[in-house]
Amino acid sequence: MEIRTYAPQKKQGLVVVITGNGKGKTSSAMGMVLRAAGHGMKSAVIQFMKGDLYSGEWDGVKYLGGLVALTATGKGFCGIEGNPYSHAEHRKNAQDAIALAFQTMDTADLNLLVLDEINNALHLNLVDLSQVEAILERRPEHLHLILTGRDAHPHIISQADTASEIHEIKHAYRLGIEPQPGIDF
Amino acid sequence: MEIRTYAPQKKQGLVVVITGNGKGKTSSAMGMVLRAAGHGMKSAVIQFMKGDLYSGEWDGVKYLGGLVALTATGKGFCGIEGNPYSHAEHRKNAQDAIALAFQTMDTADLNLLVLDEINNALHLNLVDLSQVEAILERRPEHLHLILTGRDAHPHIISQADTASEIHEIKHAYRLGIEPQPGIDF
């Protein structure tokens, strides 16, 4: 059997939104980063809110031949039980992440930019709709932009080329099963 | 800020089903493989049906320090326009993939096994419900098992610890945009 390779006549950057309450949003973004690396494409990942709790992708991307830069800017999920930081502190972190996103988009040879949990950050007023709109406007035409996180803003979904809502059918933690490495973090 | 590392009191393998018609099923499985690699965990990926068309994850996983074995067993999507192979040929490939799944589960130090598109293969009668049930029964307790593909069988979902349905809000191809490397393949 011959293995074919698809080559689009027109290459273009896509805006992809991954939202919903189910498991798989950050995972699918990281899978696209892995896939892009297989094509020799360079990615950057900016994690909003995440940063206080280790997750395997932080080391996973280090394997990818220097093709991926990951920055976790946050201090955990704003407003959840046990998180000790104020809304103002979370907002400051998220604003730093927005600045980093603009700076990163100017990297000439970047192919894919993941803004992980930015939908959630917008929903929680850690960033403003106008800021996310400005990122979409500034995006170079060749750059893929992936925006993850629950509660995506309808206007951001309207700007996307591809958008998925991941619905939770069930989740292990509801069965009292603790988060497991490799799957949940 | 101190970075914490979660360590579950009880480590256990999870059965994860990722289904639905939206973008992100294989991507999320590959993201979990990347995350697992960050933890030093070994994965195997068996792709049902896929195999006739190059996808970036085939080379992406080669970066992961020898922690991942990926096998694409198929000849494309059974029944879609332009696919020249008969149902019998597709079924033979899928049956080979089932045999490989059983063989792979016996690998002592394997932490995570992805059966990509197996839900779809079951829906298309390329594999039998009894065969997928037998895989679930044979699964070692420590092994994470991820089953992807649209149209997951309700009985398989009932056996899962975590299950997500990825709903398509929109997809670039409906706008006439061709599949793009790094995102779609």
Short mmCIF file of C-alpha atoms in Angstrom, two decimals:
data_model
loop_
_atom_site.label_atom_id
_atom_site.label_comp_id
_atom_site.label_asym_id
_atom_site.label_seq_id
_atom_site.Cartn_x
_atom_site.Cartn_y
_atom_site.Cartn_z
CA MET A 1 0.00 0.00 0.00
CA GLU A 2 1.30 3.40 -0.98
CA ILE A 3 1.32 6.00 1.79
CA ARG A 4 0.10 9.33 0.51
CA THR A 5 0.99 12.75 1.92
CA TYR A 6 -1.60 15.46 1.70
CA ALA A 7 -0.27 18.84 0.62
CA PRO A 8 -2.81 21.68 0.71
CA GLN A 9 -2.70 23.91 -2.36
CA LYS A 10 -3.09 26.84 -0.01
CA LYS A 11 -1.33 26.78 3.32
CA GLN A 12 -2.96 28.99 5.91
CA GLY A 13 -3.01 29.45 9.64
CA LEU A 14 -6.19 28.35 11.39
CA VAL A 15 -7.88 29.70 14.48
CA VAL A 16 -8.99 26.71 16.56
CA VAL A 17 -11.13 26.98 19.71
CA ILE A 18 -11.39 24.00 22.07
CA THR A 19 -13.93 24.56 24.83
CA GLY A 20 -16.43 22.69 27.01
CA ASN A 21 -16.44 21.08 30.43
CA GLY A 22 -15.02 17.70 29.44
CA LYS A 23 -11.57 16.16 29.56
CA GLY A 24 -9.31 16.73 26.54
CA LYS A 25 -8.89 20.45 25.86
CA THR A 26 -5.26 21.00 26.84
CA SER A 27 -4.51 17.43 25.78
CA SER A 28 -5.76 18.08 22.25
CA ALA A 29 -3.72 21.28 22.00
CA MET A 30 -0.62 19.38 23.11
CA GLY A 31 -1.40 16.66 20.58
CA MET A 32 -1.44 19.28 17.83
CA VAL A 33 1.94 20.55 19.10
CA LEU A 34 3.30 16.98 18.84
CA ARG A 35 1.82 16.60 15.36
CA ALA A 36 3.28 19.95 14.28
CA ALA A 37 6.71 18.88 15.56
CA GLY A 38 6.44 15.80 13.35
CA HIS A 39 6.15 18.19 10.40
CA GLY A 40 9.17 20.16 11.66
CA MET A 41 6.95 23.09 12.63
CA LYS A 42 7.71 25.35 15.60
CA SER A 43 5.19 25.90 18.39
CA ALA A 44 4.84 28.08 21.45
CA VAL A 45 2.53 27.29 24.35
CA ILE A 46 1.46 29.95 26.84
CA GLN A 47 -0.50 28.54 29.75
CA PHE A 48 -2.84 31.00 31.45
CA MET A 49 -3.62 30.29 35.11
CA LYS A 50 -1.61 27.07 35.15
CA GLY A 51 1.79 27.20 36.78
CA ASP A 52 1.47 26.23 40.44
CA LEU A 53 0.97 22.50 39.87
CA TYR A 54 3.32 20.33 37.82
CA SER A 55 1.97 18.80 34.63
CA GLY A 56 3.74 16.23 32.44
CA GLU A 57 3.57 18.32 29.27
CA TRP A 58 6.10 20.71 30.79
CA ASP A 59 8.75 18.03 30.40
CA GLY A 60 7.09 16.30 27.44
CA VAL A 61 7.65 19.25 25.12
CA LYS A 62 11.36 19.32 26.03
CA TYR A 63 11.74 16.16 23.97
CA LEU A 64 10.54 17.87 20.81
CA GLY A 65 13.89 18.85 19.36
CA GLY A 66 13.82 22.46 20.52
CA LEU A 67 10.71 23.09 18.42
CA VAL A 68 8.47 24.05 21.36
CA ALA A 69 8.68 26.83 23.96
CA LEU A 70 6.22 26.41 26.85
CA THR A 71 5.60 29.07 29.49
CA ALA A 72 3.24 28.53 32.42
CA THR A 73 2.41 32.00 33.65
CA GLY A 74 -0.26 31.42 36.26
CA LYS A 75 -0.86 30.65 39.88
CA GLY A 76 -3.58 28.05 39.62
CA PHE A 77 -7.27 28.32 38.90
CA CYS A 78 -8.72 31.58 40.11
CA GLY A 79 -11.60 31.16 42.52
CA ILE A 80 -11.36 27.41 43.13
CA GLU A 81 -11.26 26.10 46.67
CA GLY A 82 -7.82 26.20 48.22
CA ASN A 83 -6.31 28.72 45.79
CA PRO A 84 -4.84 31.47 47.98
CA TYR A 85 -4.34 34.22 45.39
CA SER A 86 -6.60 37.22 44.87
CA HIS A 87 -8.38 38.05 41.62
CA ALA A 88 -5.98 41.01 41.22
CA GLU A 89 -2.96 38.70 41.48
CA HIS A 90 -4.44 36.27 38.95
CA ARG A 91 -5.29 39.16 36.65
CA LYS A 92 -1.74 40.46 36.80
CA ASN A 93 -0.42 37.05 35.76
CA ALA A 94 -2.92 36.81 32.93
CA GLN A 95 -1.98 40.29 31.73
CA ASP A 96 1.66 39.20 31.64
CA ALA A 97 0.56 36.23 29.54
CA ILE A 98 -1.26 38.52 27.11
CA ALA A 99 1.89 40.63 26.72
CA LEU A 100 3.89 37.45 26.11
CA ALA A 101 1.36 36.32 23.48
CA PHE A 102 1.84 39.56 21.51
CA GLN A 103 5.60 39.31 21.82
CA THR A 104 5.57 35.63 20.78
CA MET A 105 3.43 36.27 17.69
CA ASP A 106 6.23 38.46 16.35
CA THR A 107 8.61 35.47 16.24
CA ALA A 108 9.18 35.16 12.51
CA ASP A 109 9.34 31.39 12.14
CA LEU A 110 6.62 30.39 14.59
CA ASN A 111 3.95 28.11 13.10
CA LEU A 112 1.60 27.41 15.98
CA LEU A 113 0.68 29.30 19.15
CA VAL A 114 -1.37 27.70 21.92
CA LEU A 115 -3.06 30.02 24.42
CA ASP A 116 -4.06 27.41 26.98
CA GLU A 117 -6.99 28.31 29.27
CA ILE A 118 -7.37 31.75 27.71
CA ASN A 119 -11.11 31.15 27.21
CA ASN A 120 -11.45 30.49 30.93
CA ALA A 121 -9.27 33.50 31.77
CA LEU A 122 -11.57 35.70 29.67
CA HIS A 123 -14.67 34.25 31.33
CA LEU A 124 -13.16 35.07 34.75
CA ASN A 125 -12.29 38.65 33.73
CA LEU A 126 -8.57 38.05 34.05
CA VAL A 127 -8.24 39.30 30.47
CA ASP A 128 -10.57 41.45 28.38
CA LEU A 129 -12.48 40.50 25.25
CA SER A 130 -10.81 43.42 23.47
CA GLN A 131 -7.40 41.91 24.27
CA VAL A 132 -8.26 38.53 22.79
CA GLU A 133 -9.79 40.25 19.76
CA ALA A 134 -6.56 42.24 19.35
CA ILE A 135 -4.56 38.99 19.36
CA LEU A 136 -6.81 37.56 16.65
CA GLU A 137 -6.38 40.73 14.60
CA ARG A 138 -2.61 40.77 14.98
CA ARG A 139 -2.19 37.06 14.16
CA PRO A 140 0.03 36.56 11.10
CA GLU A 141 -1.89 34.78 8.34
CA HIS A 142 0.40 31.73 8.39
CA LEU A 143 0.18 31.22 12.18
CA HIS A 144 -2.12 28.59 13.70
CA LEU A 145 -3.69 29.88 16.90
CA ILE A 146 -5.29 27.45 19.36
CA LEU A 147 -7.40 28.85 22.19
CA THR A 148 -8.43 26.39 24.89
CA GLY A 149 -10.48 26.51 28.07
CA ARG A 150 -14.07 26.15 29.13
CA ASP A 151 -16.70 28.87 28.67
CA ALA A 152 -15.30 30.24 25.39
CA HIS A 153 -16.78 33.63 24.53
CA PRO A 154 -19.31 33.40 21.66
CA HIS A 155 -17.55 36.19 19.81
CA ILE A 156 -14.25 34.29 19.91
CA ILE A 157 -16.02 31.15 18.65
CA SER A 158 -17.49 33.24 15.83
CA GLN A 159 -13.94 34.22 14.79
CA ALA A 160 -12.64 30.62 14.74
CA ASP A 161 -12.18 28.43 11.67
CA THR A 162 -12.60 25.25 13.71
CA ALA A 163 -14.29 25.02 17.10
CA SER A 164 -15.04 22.00 19.28
CA GLU A 165 -17.02 21.72 22.48
CA ILE A 166 -15.86 18.84 24.65
CA HIS A 167 -18.80 17.60 26.67
CA GLU A 168 -18.15 15.59 29.83
CA ILE A 169 -20.04 12.31 29.68
CA LYS A 170 -18.30 11.16 32.86
CA HIS A 171 -15.08 11.83 34.74
CA ALA A 172 -13.05 9.57 37.01
CA TYR A 173 -12.91 12.14 39.84
CA ARG A 174 -16.67 11.83 40.24
CA LEU A 175 -16.03 8.17 41.06
CA GLY A 176 -13.58 9.28 43.77
CA ILE A 177 -10.55 8.40 41.67
CA GLU A 178 -7.62 10.80 42.19
CA PRO A 179 -5.97 12.59 39.24
CA GLN A 180 -3.49 10.23 37.58
CA PRO A 181 -0.14 11.21 36.00
CA GLY A 182 -0.05 11.00 32.22
CA ILE A 183 -3.83 11.32 31.94
CA ASP A 184 -4.93 14.17 34.21
CA PHE A 185 -1.67 16.06 34.68
CA MET B 1 5.66 30.66 44.20
CA GLU B 2 6.22 27.03 45.08
CA ILE B 3 5.39 24.54 42.36
CA ARG B 4 3.57 21.56 43.77
CA THR B 5 3.51 18.06 42.33
CA TYR B 6 0.41 16.00 42.81
CA ALA B 7 1.02 12.40 43.80
CA PRO B 8 -2.08 10.22 43.98
CA GLN B 9 -2.23 8.00 47.04
CA LYS B 10 -3.48 5.24 44.79
CA LYS B 11 -2.07 4.95 41.29
CA GLN B 12 -4.41 3.20 38.91
CA GLY B 13 -4.91 2.81 35.20
CA LEU B 14 -7.90 4.61 33.74
CA VAL B 15 -10.13 3.72 30.83
CA VAL B 16 -10.71 6.90 28.83
CA VAL B 17 -13.14 7.16 25.90
CA ILE B 18 -12.93 10.16 23.54
CA THR B 19 -15.77 10.22 21.04
CA GLY B 20 -17.98 12.63 19.09
CA ASN B 21 -17.94 14.24 15.65
CA GLY B 22 -15.69 17.21 16.48
CA LYS B 23 -11.99 17.91 16.00
CA GLY B 24 -9.65 16.81 18.80
CA LYS B 25 -10.04 13.08 19.48
CA THR B 26 -6.74 11.73 18.17
CA SER B 27 -5.10 15.03 19.13
CA SER B 28 -6.13 14.64 22.76
CA ALA B 29 -4.88 11.05 22.84
CA MET B 30 -1.54 12.21 21.43
CA GLY B 31 -1.42 15.01 24.00
CA MET B 32 -1.80 12.43 26.76
CA VAL B 33 1.05 10.43 25.20
CA LEU B 34 3.21 13.59 25.30
CA ARG B 35 2.19 14.28 28.91
CA ALA B 36 2.93 10.67 29.87
CA ALA B 37 6.38 10.93 28.27
CA GLY B 38 7.04 13.97 30.47
CA HIS B 39 6.47 11.67 33.44
CA GLY B 40 8.83 9.08 31.93
CA MET B 41 5.91 6.76 31.20
CA LYS B 42 5.87 4.40 28.21
CA SER B 43 3.03 4.47 25.67
CA ALA B 44 1.91 2.47 22.68
CA VAL B 45 -0.41 3.79 20.01
CA ILE B 46 -2.29 1.48 17.65
CA GLN B 47 -4.14 3.33 14.93
CA PHE B 48 -7.11 1.50 13.48
CA MET B 49 -8.05 2.41 9.89
CA LYS B 50 -5.36 5.09 9.63
CA GLY B 51 -2.26 4.21 7.69
CA ASP B 52 -2.70 5.25 4.07
CA LEU B 53 -2.26 8.99 4.64
CA TYR B 54 0.70 10.55 6.43
CA SER B 55 0.04 12.30 9.72
CA GLY B 56 2.55 14.37 11.71
CA GLU B 57 2.20 12.35 14.91
CA TRP B 58 3.97 9.46 13.17
CA ASP B 59 7.19 11.45 13.29
CA GLY B 60 6.26 13.49 16.37
CA VAL B 61 6.33 10.46 18.66
CA LYS B 62 9.82 9.55 17.41
CA TYR B 63 11.11 12.52 19.39
CA LEU B 64 9.84 11.09 22.66
CA GLY B 65 12.98 9.35 23.81
CA GLY B 66 11.99 5.86 22.71
CA LEU B 67 9.02 5.95 25.09
CA VAL B 68 6.36 5.55 22.39
CA ALA B 69 5.68 2.83 19.82
CA LEU B 70 3.14 3.83 17.17
CA THR B 71 1.68 1.43 14.63
CA ALA B 72 -0.75 2.52 11.92
CA THR B 73 -2.47 -0.66 10.81
CA GLY B 74 -5.17 0.55 8.47
CA LYS B 75 -5.93 1.47 4.89
CA GLY B 76 -7.94 4.62 5.39
CA PHE B 77 -11.50 5.20 6.45
CA CYS B 78 -13.76 2.36 5.42
CA GLY B 79 -16.68 3.48 3.30
CA ILE B 80 -15.64 7.07 2.62
CA GLU B 81 -15.58 8.37 -0.92
CA GLY B 82 -12.41 7.50 -2.77
CA ASN B 83 -11.32 4.68 -0.47
CA PRO B 84 -10.71 1.71 -2.77
CA TYR B 85 -10.61 -1.14 -0.23
CA SER B 86 -13.45 -3.54 0.54
CA HIS B 87 -15.05 -3.98 3.94
CA ALA B 88 -13.38 -7.41 4.15
CA GLU B 89 -9.95 -5.87 3.59
CA HIS B 90 -10.57 -3.19 6.22
CA ARG B 91 -11.85 -5.82 8.63
CA LYS B 92 -8.72 -7.93 8.15
CA ASN B 93 -6.56 -4.90 9.03
CA ALA B 94 -8.66 -4.11 12.08
CA GLN B 95 -8.45 -7.73 13.22
CA ASP B 96 -4.66 -7.51 12.96
CA ALA B 97 -4.84 -4.39 15.11
CA ILE B 98 -6.90 -6.24 17.74
CA ALA B 99 -4.31 -9.02 17.85
CA LEU B 100 -1.58 -6.39 18.24
CA ALA B 101 -3.53 -4.75 21.08
CA PHE B 102 -3.63 -8.02 23.03
CA GLN B 103 0.05 -8.63 22.37
CA THR B 104 0.97 -5.06 23.37
CA MET B 105 -0.98 -5.23 26.65
CA ASP B 106 1.35 -8.02 27.76
CA THR B 107 4.34 -5.65 27.61
CA ALA B 108 5.32 -5.51 31.26
CA ASP B 109 6.40 -1.88 31.57
CA LEU B 110 3.75 -0.27 29.37
CA ASN B 111 1.82 2.55 31.09
CA LEU B 112 -0.56 3.80 28.43
CA LEU B 113 -2.17 2.20 25.38
CA VAL B 114 -4.06 4.26 22.79
CA LEU B 115 -6.46 2.42 20.49
CA ASP B 116 -7.07 5.22 18.02
CA GLU B 117 -10.32 5.04 16.01
CA ILE B 118 -11.34 1.76 17.62
CA ASN B 119 -14.77 3.20 18.47
CA ASN B 120 -15.29 3.97 14.81
CA ALA B 121 -13.95 0.53 13.80
CA LEU B 122 -16.49 -1.09 16.12
CA HIS B 123 -19.31 1.04 14.74
CA LEU B 124 -18.37 -0.07 11.20
CA ASN B 125 -18.25 -3.76 12.19
CA LEU B 126 -14.54 -4.02 11.51
CA VAL B 127 -14.15 -5.36 15.04
CA ASP B 128 -16.74 -6.95 17.37
CA LEU B 129 -18.07 -5.61 20.65
CA SER B 130 -16.95 -8.86 22.28
CA GLN B 131 -13.38 -8.17 21.17
CA VAL B 132 -13.29 -4.68 22.68
CA GLU B 133 -14.88 -6.05 25.85
CA ALA B 134 -12.17 -8.72 25.98
CA ILE B 135 -9.48 -6.01 25.75
CA LEU B 136 -11.09 -4.14 28.65
CA GLU B 137 -11.21 -7.34 30.69
CA ARG B 138 -7.61 -8.25 29.94
CA ARG B 139 -6.28 -4.74 30.70
CA PRO B 140 -3.73 -4.80 33.54
CA GLU B 141 -4.92 -2.65 36.45
CA HIS B 142 -2.01 -0.21 36.16
CA LEU B 143 -2.47 0.37 32.39
CA HIS B 144 -4.23 3.48 31.07
CA LEU B 145 -6.34 2.61 28.04
CA ILE B 146 -7.56 5.37 25.70
CA LEU B 147 -10.18 4.52 23.10
CA THR B 148 -10.87 7.18 20.47
CA GLY B 149 -13.19 7.57 17.51
CA ARG B 150 -16.68 8.76 16.80
CA ASP B 151 -19.81 6.71 17.53
CA ALA B 152 -18.44 5.02 20.66
CA HIS B 153 -20.59 2.05 21.70
CA PRO B 154 -22.73 2.81 24.78
CA HIS B 155 -21.48 -0.32 26.49
CA ILE B 156 -17.86 0.77 26.06
CA ILE B 157 -18.72 4.22 27.46
CA SER B 158 -20.37 2.49 30.43
CA GLN B 159 -17.07 0.71 31.14
CA ALA B 160 -14.98 3.92 31.03
CA ASP B 161 -13.75 5.93 34.02
CA THR B 162 -13.61 9.14 31.98
CA ALA B 163 -15.52 9.77 28.77
CA SER B 164 -15.74 12.91 26.63
CA GLU B 165 -17.90 13.67 23.62
CA ILE B 166 -16.31 16.22 21.32
CA HIS B 167 -19.06 18.12 19.57
CA GLU B 168 -18.28 19.98 16.35
CA ILE B 169 -19.34 23.61 16.63
CA LYS B 170 -17.70 24.35 13.30
CA HIS B 171 -14.89 22.98 11.14
CA ALA B 172 -12.61 24.74 8.67
CA TYR B 173 -13.33 22.26 5.88
CA ARG B 174 -16.95 23.42 5.82
CA LEU B 175 -15.56 26.85 4.89
CA GLY B 176 -13.71 25.25 1.98
CA ILE B 177 -10.36 25.37 3.79
CA GLU B 178 -8.15 22.38 3.02
CA PRO B 179 -6.67 20.22 5.81
CA GLN B 180 -3.57 21.91 7.21
CA PRO B 181 -0.40 20.20 8.49
CA GLY B 182 0.08 20.34 12.24
CA ILE B 183 -3.62 20.88 12.86
CA ASP B 184 -5.54 18.38 10.76
CA PHE B 185 -2.84 15.81 10.00
#
